[in-house]
Short mmCIF file of C-alpha atoms and ligand atoms in Angstrom, two decimals:
data_model
loop_
_atom_site.label_atom_id
_atom_site.label_comp_id
_atom_site.label_asym_id
_atom_site.label_seq_id
_atom_site.Cartn_x
_atom_site.Cartn_y
_atom_site.Cartn_z
CA UNK A 1 7.76 -31.14 18.30
CA UNK A 2 6.23 -31.41 14.79
CA UNK A 3 7.94 -33.90 12.49
CA UNK A 4 9.11 -32.84 9.05
CA UNK A 5 6.56 -33.81 6.42
CA UNK A 6 7.61 -36.15 3.67
CA UNK A 7 7.68 -34.34 0.42
CA UNK A 8 6.31 -36.45 -2.44
CA UNK A 9 7.21 -35.69 -6.03
CA UNK A 10 3.67 -36.89 -7.13
CA UNK A 11 0.69 -34.86 -6.21
CA UNK A 12 -2.72 -34.80 -7.83
CA UNK A 13 -4.74 -33.03 -5.18
CA UNK A 14 -4.53 -30.19 -2.70
CA UNK A 15 -6.72 -30.58 0.42
CA UNK A 16 -8.94 -33.19 -1.16
CA UNK A 17 -9.42 -31.06 -4.38
CA UNK A 18 -8.16 -32.45 -7.65
CA UNK A 19 -5.46 -30.23 -9.26
CA UNK A 20 -6.91 -30.74 -12.69
CA UNK A 21 -10.27 -29.48 -11.57
CA UNK A 22 -8.69 -26.37 -9.93
CA UNK A 23 -6.95 -25.71 -13.07
CA UNK A 24 -9.90 -26.06 -15.33
CA UNK A 25 -11.96 -23.72 -13.18
CA UNK A 26 -9.21 -20.99 -12.49
CA UNK A 27 -6.42 -21.53 -14.94
CA UNK A 28 -2.62 -21.41 -14.48
CA UNK A 29 -0.32 -20.12 -13.03
CA UNK A 30 -2.43 -20.46 -9.90
CA UNK A 31 -1.72 -19.89 -6.17
CA UNK A 32 -3.86 -22.19 -3.93
CA UNK A 33 -3.99 -21.82 -0.18
CA UNK A 34 -5.28 -24.47 2.31
CA UNK A 35 -7.01 -22.59 5.14
CA UNK A 36 -6.76 -25.66 7.39
CA UNK A 37 -3.02 -25.51 7.38
CA UNK A 38 -3.01 -21.84 8.35
CA UNK A 39 -5.52 -22.64 11.20
CA UNK A 40 -3.21 -25.38 12.60
CA UNK A 41 -0.15 -23.15 12.51
CA UNK A 42 -2.01 -20.46 14.44
CA UNK A 43 -3.05 -22.99 17.05
CA UNK A 44 0.63 -24.17 17.40
CA UNK A 45 1.47 -20.71 18.75
CA UNK A 46 -1.37 -20.31 21.17
CA UNK A 47 0.94 -20.18 24.22
CA UNK A 48 2.07 -16.73 23.31
CA UNK A 49 -0.27 -13.92 24.52
CA UNK A 50 -0.49 -12.36 21.03
CA UNK A 51 0.18 -13.61 17.66
CA UNK A 52 1.04 -10.65 15.32
CA UNK A 53 1.12 -11.86 11.73
CA UNK A 54 3.76 -10.35 9.54
CA UNK A 55 1.44 -9.75 6.70
CA UNK A 56 4.32 -9.04 4.21
CA UNK A 57 4.53 -12.87 3.93
CA UNK A 58 0.97 -13.04 2.38
CA UNK A 59 -1.36 -10.10 2.56
CA UNK A 60 -4.34 -11.19 0.46
CA UNK A 61 -7.35 -9.62 2.08
CA UNK A 62 -9.02 -13.04 2.52
CA UNK A 63 -6.00 -14.45 4.36
CA UNK A 64 -5.94 -11.40 6.59
CA UNK A 65 -9.69 -11.72 7.27
CA UNK A 66 -9.31 -15.32 8.25
CA UNK A 67 -6.26 -14.44 10.60
CA UNK A 68 -8.44 -11.77 12.24
CA UNK A 69 -11.22 -14.24 12.82
CA UNK A 70 -8.83 -16.56 14.66
CA UNK A 71 -7.78 -13.76 16.96
CA UNK A 72 -4.49 -12.93 15.26
CA UNK A 73 -3.41 -9.32 15.04
CA UNK A 74 -1.12 -7.83 12.39
CA UNK A 75 1.81 -5.62 11.74
CA UNK A 76 2.07 -3.17 8.86
CA UNK A 77 5.37 -2.11 7.33
CA UNK A 78 3.92 0.46 4.81
CA UNK A 79 0.89 2.65 4.25
CA UNK A 80 -0.41 -0.08 1.80
CA UNK A 81 -0.24 -2.70 4.61
CA UNK A 82 -1.94 -0.34 6.99
CA UNK A 83 -4.79 0.10 4.50
CA UNK A 84 -4.90 -3.64 3.88
CA UNK A 85 -5.23 -4.38 7.53
CA UNK A 86 -8.09 -1.94 7.75
CA UNK A 87 -9.75 -3.28 4.67
CA UNK A 88 -9.63 -6.73 6.17
CA UNK A 89 -11.45 -5.43 9.37
CA UNK A 90 -8.69 -4.96 11.87
CA UNK A 91 -9.50 -2.31 14.38
CA UNK A 92 -7.60 1.02 14.58
CA UNK A 93 -8.86 1.47 18.27
CA UNK A 94 -5.56 2.50 19.82
CA UNK A 95 -6.23 0.51 23.01
CA UNK A 96 -6.56 -2.79 21.04
CA UNK A 97 -3.12 -2.70 19.30
CA UNK A 98 -4.57 -4.69 16.33
CA UNK A 99 -2.44 -2.94 13.80
CA UNK A 100 1.08 -1.79 14.58
CA UNK A 101 3.21 0.25 12.12
CA UNK A 102 6.63 -1.38 12.36
CA UNK A 103 9.37 -0.10 9.95
CA UNK A 104 12.70 1.61 9.88
CA UNK A 105 11.28 4.78 8.33
CA UNK A 106 8.19 6.79 8.05
CA UNK A 107 7.41 7.83 4.58
CA UNK A 108 4.99 10.79 4.33
CA UNK A 109 2.02 8.65 3.53
CA UNK A 110 2.67 6.20 6.42
CA UNK A 111 3.26 8.93 8.93
CA UNK A 112 -0.04 10.63 7.87
CA UNK A 113 -1.99 7.34 8.17
CA UNK A 114 -0.49 6.61 11.53
CA UNK A 115 -1.36 9.99 12.95
CA UNK A 116 -4.84 10.04 11.39
CA UNK A 117 -5.72 6.66 12.89
CA UNK A 118 -3.64 6.99 16.13
CA UNK A 119 -1.78 3.74 15.31
CA UNK A 120 0.76 2.40 17.61
CA UNK A 121 4.33 2.69 16.21
CA UNK A 122 7.32 0.28 16.64
CA UNK A 123 10.42 2.53 15.81
CA UNK A 124 13.25 0.83 13.95
CA UNK A 125 15.42 3.86 13.68
CA UNK A 126 16.32 6.65 16.12
CA UNK A 127 15.03 9.31 13.75
CA UNK A 128 11.42 7.90 13.94
CA UNK A 129 11.23 8.90 17.63
CA UNK A 130 11.50 12.61 17.01
CA UNK A 131 9.28 12.39 13.86
CA UNK A 132 6.46 10.77 15.80
CA UNK A 133 7.20 12.56 19.08
CA UNK A 134 6.95 16.06 17.55
CA UNK A 135 3.55 15.25 16.16
CA UNK A 136 2.14 13.10 18.94
CA UNK A 137 3.76 14.14 22.15
CA UNK A 138 2.90 12.00 25.11
CA UNK A 139 2.22 8.82 23.10
CA UNK A 140 3.29 5.33 23.74
CA UNK A 141 5.89 3.77 21.42
CA UNK A 142 7.82 0.49 21.13
CA UNK A 143 11.34 0.23 20.01
CA UNK A 144 12.82 -2.41 17.58
CA UNK A 145 16.38 -3.14 18.77
CA UNK A 146 19.05 -4.69 16.63
CA UNK A 147 20.88 -6.75 19.30
CA UNK A 148 24.21 -6.75 17.44
CA UNK A 149 23.85 -10.25 15.80
CA UNK A 150 21.29 -11.73 13.36
CA UNK A 151 20.80 -14.87 11.39
CA UNK A 152 18.54 -15.90 8.40
CA UNK A 153 18.22 -18.63 5.74
CA UNK A 154 20.13 -16.25 3.43
CA UNK A 155 22.40 -13.23 4.00
CA UNK A 156 19.59 -11.23 2.40
CA UNK A 157 17.19 -12.21 5.30
CA UNK A 158 19.43 -11.65 8.16
CA UNK A 159 18.21 -8.52 9.95
CA UNK A 160 20.66 -8.13 12.80
CA UNK A 161 24.28 -7.16 13.28
CA UNK A 162 26.32 -4.24 11.75
CA UNK A 163 25.46 -5.28 8.06
CA UNK A 164 21.78 -4.82 8.60
CA UNK A 165 19.80 -1.55 8.11
CA UNK A 166 17.20 -2.79 10.64
CA UNK A 167 16.46 -1.61 14.05
CA UNK A 168 18.00 0.67 16.59
CA UNK A 169 21.64 -0.36 17.27
CA UNK A 170 21.68 -1.90 20.78
CA UNK A 171 24.32 0.63 21.91
CA UNK A 172 22.07 3.50 21.16
CA UNK A 173 19.17 2.56 23.42
CA UNK A 174 20.10 5.01 26.25
CA UNK A 175 20.25 7.96 23.80
CA UNK A 176 16.82 6.98 22.33
CA UNK A 177 15.30 6.79 25.76
CA UNK A 178 16.52 10.28 26.42
CA UNK A 179 15.01 11.36 23.01
CA UNK A 180 11.74 9.71 23.90
CA UNK A 181 11.63 11.50 27.31
CA UNK A 182 12.37 14.72 25.58
CA UNK A 183 9.09 14.33 23.57
CA UNK A 184 7.23 12.87 26.56
CA UNK A 185 6.87 9.48 24.79
CA UNK A 186 6.52 6.46 26.86
CA UNK A 187 8.49 3.35 25.85
CA UNK A 188 5.97 0.56 26.47
CA UNK A 189 7.40 -2.24 24.46
CA UNK A 190 10.52 -3.80 22.98
CA UNK A 191 10.89 -5.82 19.88
CA UNK A 192 13.72 -7.80 18.33
CA UNK A 193 13.70 -9.69 14.97
CA UNK A 194 16.96 -11.09 14.02
CA UNK A 195 16.08 -12.62 10.57
CA UNK A 196 13.87 -14.82 8.60
CA UNK A 197 14.19 -18.66 8.42
CA UNK A 198 16.59 -18.85 11.40
CA UNK A 199 17.03 -21.58 14.03
CA UNK A 200 16.47 -22.24 17.73
CA UNK A 201 20.09 -21.40 18.65
CA UNK A 202 20.01 -17.93 17.23
CA UNK A 203 16.48 -17.34 18.25
CA UNK A 204 17.25 -18.24 21.86
CA UNK A 205 20.18 -15.89 21.92
CA UNK A 206 17.74 -13.02 21.53
CA UNK A 207 16.17 -13.63 24.96
CA UNK A 208 19.33 -12.61 26.78
CA UNK A 209 19.75 -9.51 24.79
CA UNK A 210 15.97 -8.58 25.23
CA UNK A 211 16.34 -8.99 29.03
CA UNK A 212 19.48 -6.77 29.23
CA UNK A 213 17.79 -4.02 27.10
CA UNK A 214 14.50 -4.27 28.98
CA UNK A 215 16.32 -3.61 32.23
CA UNK A 216 17.57 -0.32 30.71
CA UNK A 217 14.05 0.76 29.69
CA UNK A 218 12.59 -0.18 32.91
CA UNK A 219 9.09 -0.23 34.50
CA UNK A 220 7.29 1.46 31.65
CA UNK A 221 7.59 -1.71 29.60
CA UNK A 222 4.34 -3.67 29.02
CA UNK A 223 5.12 -5.81 26.08
CA UNK A 224 8.08 -7.74 24.67
CA UNK A 225 8.04 -9.19 21.12
CA UNK A 226 10.09 -12.19 20.02
CA UNK A 227 9.83 -11.06 16.38
CA UNK A 228 9.26 -13.57 13.59
CA UNK A 229 11.88 -15.88 11.98
CA UNK A 230 10.43 -19.28 12.83
CA UNK A 231 11.53 -21.58 9.99
CA UNK A 232 9.45 -24.31 8.23
CA UNK A 233 11.11 -27.30 6.55
CA UNK A 234 11.46 -26.92 2.76
CA UNK A 235 13.53 -30.21 2.54
CA UNK A 236 13.26 -33.45 4.20
CA UNK A 237 16.54 -32.89 6.16
CA UNK A 238 15.18 -29.71 7.71
CA UNK A 239 13.07 -29.47 10.80
CA UNK A 240 10.63 -27.15 12.72
CA UNK A 241 11.85 -25.33 15.84
CA UNK A 242 10.85 -26.99 19.11
CA UNK A 243 8.05 -24.55 19.98
CA UNK A 244 7.65 -25.70 23.60
CA UNK A 245 11.33 -25.00 24.19
CA UNK A 246 11.22 -21.75 22.35
CA UNK A 247 8.12 -20.48 24.31
CA UNK A 248 9.69 -21.70 27.69
CA UNK A 249 12.82 -19.54 27.09
CA UNK A 250 10.77 -16.49 26.24
CA UNK A 251 8.23 -17.19 29.09
CA UNK A 252 11.13 -17.45 31.61
CA UNK A 253 12.54 -14.10 30.25
CA UNK A 254 9.16 -12.40 30.46
CA UNK A 255 8.58 -13.72 33.97
CA UNK A 256 11.93 -12.63 35.33
CA UNK A 257 11.31 -9.12 33.94
CA UNK A 258 7.80 -9.10 35.31
CA UNK A 259 9.14 -9.91 38.82
CA UNK A 260 11.66 -7.11 38.51
CA UNK A 261 9.15 -4.58 37.33
CA UNK A 262 6.33 -5.65 39.59
CA UNK A 263 3.80 -6.19 36.86
CA UNK A 264 3.13 -8.91 34.16
CA UNK A 265 4.54 -8.28 30.61
CA UNK A 266 2.67 -9.50 27.51
CA UNK A 267 4.64 -11.77 25.26
CA UNK A 268 4.10 -11.28 21.50
CA UNK A 269 5.39 -13.28 18.53
CA UNK A 270 5.40 -11.99 14.95
CA UNK A 271 5.64 -14.80 12.44
CA UNK A 272 5.11 -14.52 8.79
CA UNK A 273 6.45 -17.67 7.08
CA UNK A 274 5.36 -20.01 9.88
CA UNK A 275 1.77 -19.15 9.45
CA UNK A 276 1.38 -19.16 5.76
CA UNK A 277 4.25 -20.90 3.95
CA UNK A 278 3.02 -24.51 4.04
CA UNK A 279 -0.47 -23.50 3.23
CA UNK A 280 0.47 -22.35 -0.29
CA UNK A 281 1.00 -24.02 -3.65
CA UNK A 282 1.78 -22.56 -6.99
CA UNK A 283 0.50 -24.63 -9.90
CA UNK A 284 1.87 -24.21 -13.42
CA UNK A 285 1.40 -26.05 -16.61
CA UNK A 286 4.29 -27.65 -18.41
CA UNK A 287 4.59 -26.00 -21.85
CA UNK A 288 7.88 -27.38 -23.20
CA UNK A 289 10.19 -30.28 -22.41
CA UNK A 290 13.52 -30.06 -24.06
CA UNK A 291 17.10 -31.35 -24.00
CA UNK A 292 19.93 -28.86 -23.91
CA UNK A 293 23.18 -30.82 -24.19
CA UNK A 294 23.07 -33.23 -21.30
CA UNK A 295 20.38 -31.30 -19.39
CA UNK A 296 16.65 -31.85 -19.55
CA UNK A 297 14.49 -28.71 -19.05
CA UNK A 298 10.80 -28.58 -18.36
CA UNK A 299 9.52 -25.08 -18.92
CA UNK A 300 6.31 -24.06 -17.19
CA UNK A 301 3.91 -21.12 -17.49
CA UNK A 302 4.98 -19.60 -14.14
CA UNK A 303 8.31 -17.74 -13.73
CA UNK A 304 10.17 -15.69 -11.18
CA UNK A 305 7.57 -12.97 -11.90
CA UNK A 306 5.23 -15.32 -9.99
CA UNK A 307 7.69 -16.74 -7.37
CA UNK A 308 10.99 -14.98 -6.80
CA UNK A 309 12.43 -16.98 -3.89
CA UNK A 310 14.57 -19.29 -5.93
CA UNK A 311 16.11 -16.54 -8.09
CA UNK A 312 16.50 -14.17 -5.09
CA UNK A 313 17.88 -16.52 -2.54
CA UNK A 314 18.52 -19.86 -4.22
CA UNK A 315 15.57 -21.11 -2.15
CA UNK A 316 14.62 -24.65 -2.39
CA UNK A 317 10.93 -25.47 -2.70
CA UNK A 318 9.43 -29.00 -2.96
CA UNK A 319 8.09 -29.69 -6.48
CA UNK A 320 5.68 -32.30 -7.58
CA UNK A 321 4.11 -33.50 -10.83
CA UNK A 322 0.48 -34.09 -11.63
CA UNK A 323 -0.20 -35.84 -14.94
CA UNK A 324 -2.67 -34.34 -17.45
CA UNK A 325 -3.70 -37.87 -18.31
CA UNK A 326 -3.68 -40.13 -15.23
CA UNK A 327 -1.33 -40.97 -12.36
CA UNK A 328 2.37 -40.34 -12.75
CA UNK A 329 3.63 -42.59 -10.00
CA UNK A 330 4.57 -45.31 -12.33
CA UNK A 331 6.51 -42.91 -14.67
CA UNK A 332 10.38 -43.32 -14.54
CA UNK A 333 12.13 -40.69 -12.58
CA UNK A 334 14.40 -38.20 -14.47
CA UNK A 335 16.68 -35.47 -13.48
CA UNK A 336 15.12 -32.35 -14.72
CA UNK A 337 15.58 -28.56 -14.45
CA UNK A 338 12.25 -26.62 -13.99
CA UNK A 339 12.20 -23.17 -15.59
CA UNK A 340 9.69 -20.53 -16.45
CA UNK A 341 8.72 -18.47 -19.51
CA UNK A 342 10.71 -15.31 -18.85
CA UNK A 343 13.39 -13.94 -21.08
CA UNK A 344 16.16 -14.22 -18.47
CA UNK A 345 18.36 -17.25 -17.72
CA UNK A 346 17.80 -16.95 -13.96
CA UNK A 347 14.13 -17.85 -14.48
CA UNK A 348 14.76 -21.29 -12.99
CA UNK A 349 12.90 -22.74 -9.93
CA UNK A 350 15.65 -25.37 -9.28
CA UNK A 351 18.76 -23.37 -8.50
CA UNK A 352 21.07 -22.80 -5.58
CA UNK A 353 22.21 -19.36 -4.26
CA UNK A 354 24.41 -17.76 -6.82
CA UNK A 355 22.36 -18.72 -9.82
CA UNK A 356 23.74 -22.16 -10.32
CA UNK A 357 21.08 -24.40 -12.03
CA UNK A 358 20.27 -27.73 -10.42
CA UNK A 359 18.28 -30.59 -11.64
CA UNK A 360 15.48 -32.31 -9.49
CA UNK A 361 14.59 -36.04 -9.64
CA UNK A 362 10.96 -36.05 -10.72
CA UNK A 363 8.60 -38.33 -12.55
CA UNK A 364 9.15 -37.64 -16.20
CA UNK A 365 7.05 -34.51 -17.02
CA UNK A 366 5.28 -34.04 -20.42
CA UNK A 367 3.70 -30.89 -22.07
CA UNK A 368 0.27 -30.41 -20.56
CA UNK A 369 1.13 -31.91 -17.10
CA UNK A 370 1.16 -29.78 -14.00
CA UNK A 371 3.93 -28.88 -11.79
CA UNK A 372 3.18 -27.81 -8.21
CA UNK A 373 5.75 -25.66 -6.32
CA UNK A 374 4.99 -26.26 -2.68
CA UNK A 375 5.45 -24.34 0.61
CA UNK A 376 4.69 -21.25 -1.62
CA UNK A 377 2.31 -19.49 0.73
CA UNK A 378 4.82 -17.06 2.30
CA UNK A 379 6.79 -14.64 0.15
CA UNK A 380 5.25 -16.10 -2.98
CA UNK A 381 2.50 -14.00 -4.51
CA UNK A 382 3.45 -10.92 -2.53
CA UNK A 383 6.74 -10.80 -4.32
CA UNK A 384 5.31 -11.25 -7.77
CA UNK A 385 5.95 -8.62 -10.42
CA UNK A 386 4.81 -7.74 -13.92
CA UNK A 387 8.33 -8.36 -15.44
CA UNK A 388 8.06 -9.29 -19.18
CA UNK A 389 4.54 -7.74 -18.95
CA UNK A 390 3.23 -10.93 -17.35
CA UNK A 391 -0.07 -10.52 -15.59
CA UNK A 392 -0.02 -11.77 -11.94
CA UNK A 393 -1.64 -15.10 -11.10
CA UNK A 394 -5.07 -15.81 -9.57
CA UNK A 395 -5.24 -16.82 -5.89
CA UNK A 396 -7.72 -19.35 -4.55
CA UNK A 397 -8.48 -20.30 -0.84
CA UNK A 398 -9.63 -23.85 -0.06
CA UNK A 399 -11.89 -23.81 3.01
CA UNK A 400 -14.21 -26.55 4.24
CA UNK A 401 -13.73 -28.46 1.03
CA UNK A 402 -14.50 -25.62 -1.39
CA UNK A 403 -12.15 -23.60 -3.62
CA UNK A 404 -12.91 -19.82 -3.49
CA UNK A 405 -11.32 -17.34 -5.67
CA UNK A 406 -9.62 -14.60 -3.52
CA UNK A 407 -7.84 -12.65 -6.25
CA UNK A 408 -8.69 -12.39 -9.87
CA UNK A 409 -6.07 -13.16 -12.45
CA UNK A 410 -4.76 -9.80 -13.69
CA UNK A 411 -5.69 -8.67 -17.18
CA UNK A 412 -3.92 -6.70 -19.80
CA UNK A 413 -6.02 -3.47 -18.60
CA UNK A 414 -4.62 -4.10 -15.12
CA UNK A 415 -1.10 -4.26 -16.56
CA UNK A 416 -1.16 -0.96 -18.29
CA UNK A 417 -3.46 0.96 -15.81
CA UNK A 418 -1.96 4.39 -15.12
CA UNK A 419 0.40 4.44 -18.13
CA UNK A 420 -0.21 7.18 -20.66
CA UNK A 421 1.26 8.22 -23.94
CA UNK A 422 1.70 12.06 -23.80
CA UNK A 423 1.16 14.24 -26.82
CA UNK A 424 4.34 15.08 -28.69
CA UNK A 425 5.38 18.79 -28.42
N1 LIG B 501 8.90 -9.12 11.76
C1 LIG B 501 9.79 -8.32 11.11
C2 LIG B 501 10.18 -7.01 11.58
C3 LIG B 501 10.24 -8.75 9.80
O1 LIG B 501 11.10 -7.93 9.11
C4 LIG B 501 9.84 -9.93 9.30
C5 LIG B 501 10.28 -10.42 7.93
C6 LIG B 501 8.98 -10.78 10.07
C7 LIG B 501 8.55 -10.34 11.32
C8 LIG B 501 8.46 -12.11 9.68
O2 LIG B 501 9.57 -13.01 9.43
P1 LIG B 501 9.24 -14.57 9.18
O3 LIG B 501 8.54 -15.07 10.39
O4 LIG B 501 8.42 -14.66 7.88
O5 LIG B 501 10.55 -15.20 8.97
N2 LIG B 501 11.40 -12.53 1.42
C9 LIG B 501 12.10 -13.43 2.26
C10 LIG B 501 11.80 -13.15 3.74
C11 LIG B 501 12.01 -11.70 4.06
C12 LIG B 501 11.49 -11.49 5.51
C13 LIG B 501 11.40 -9.97 5.74
N3 LIG B 501 10.96 -9.71 7.23
C14 LIG B 501 11.91 -14.80 1.90
O6 LIG B 501 11.23 -15.23 0.92
O7 LIG B 501 12.49 -15.71 2.60
#
């Protein structure tokens, strides 16, 4: 089992490249990804028959391209994600199943694309069965089941149980099979995803539910998907899931079903965070250091418009300091609150769920230093916005010791594209 990394509060380089050099070439705020970390994480999961990357975690075309070259396939939760997958070179050949549309609804654009490219569909709501069945009778579909329980790092990332809008409720499977029959659809796969950032105990409970549901569906099944949800440690007291144990549980489930059905089932996994989180770093420059009563604030030029996880979930990210002039290791440690530039008090990177501000013990930061928010490669840039009319950051990929721009920093023209002032009258 992988051991939790030690998170240092001092960092002057990423994958061998000096943070100051990266900043002088690309500016701040800057997302930097280390391809070697993504490659390692893909290799960790090689026991599974298919790794289906949940691209919502980080869908930059370059990242998708590199995933594809490593034999990873993708899911798509929207028309935009279908188009991204195609732009990154994933095949729409229906026999290859490289892109699966998996969502709880079809909006009109997504349904049109799915039909146009004959993409496989994972139905997360009973209504989707008739919507695809009436247009593509005889097709194969897979069903996403809500097993009646879920778990995530936050209530907002728990995708199972009665409070969740996701998936087909487990008690409605029989009716869905009747609906599928009615349209001549064949149910060839089952999928369960109970939440994001969960743990082995909850993930393992899914196997039992999968087995029960699979026996209802019967011999048409060819694939089962364990979903995503694998956690990564964001703090030194958090751990990885024991992947050998996790795989063994799913493998045993798949084998038992295979024996019952008389054919082998493929076992898929659908991680987002696990593949990209630890590869990503958000670098920002310190622009103000000030005392507010007893509290010390360091305000940087990235905000929750760049990285929303702390304000949305009270998520903790490791944070390190890089001195503008020399090493910071000998500086005294201070308790400091790290905030951004936005006109909103929730714009704080060091907060717990509920918006309570927390300080972090870091080497004393000064204006001009750099702060790196680590483990920022999943649900970082993809959740960025233009709030406060901030342009979105640039993204860079480090590969074989070289830093390559994979997304230009937005400009003011990007910001107002599409807006128009109508004539009066
Ligand atoms: N499959 C399905 C159907 C999903 O809904 C998700 C995540 C995944 C796979 C990938 O889950 P992962 O392996 O990354 O845990 N913005 C939140 C996470 C939301 C996850 C949404 N669905 C965060 O920043 O923690």
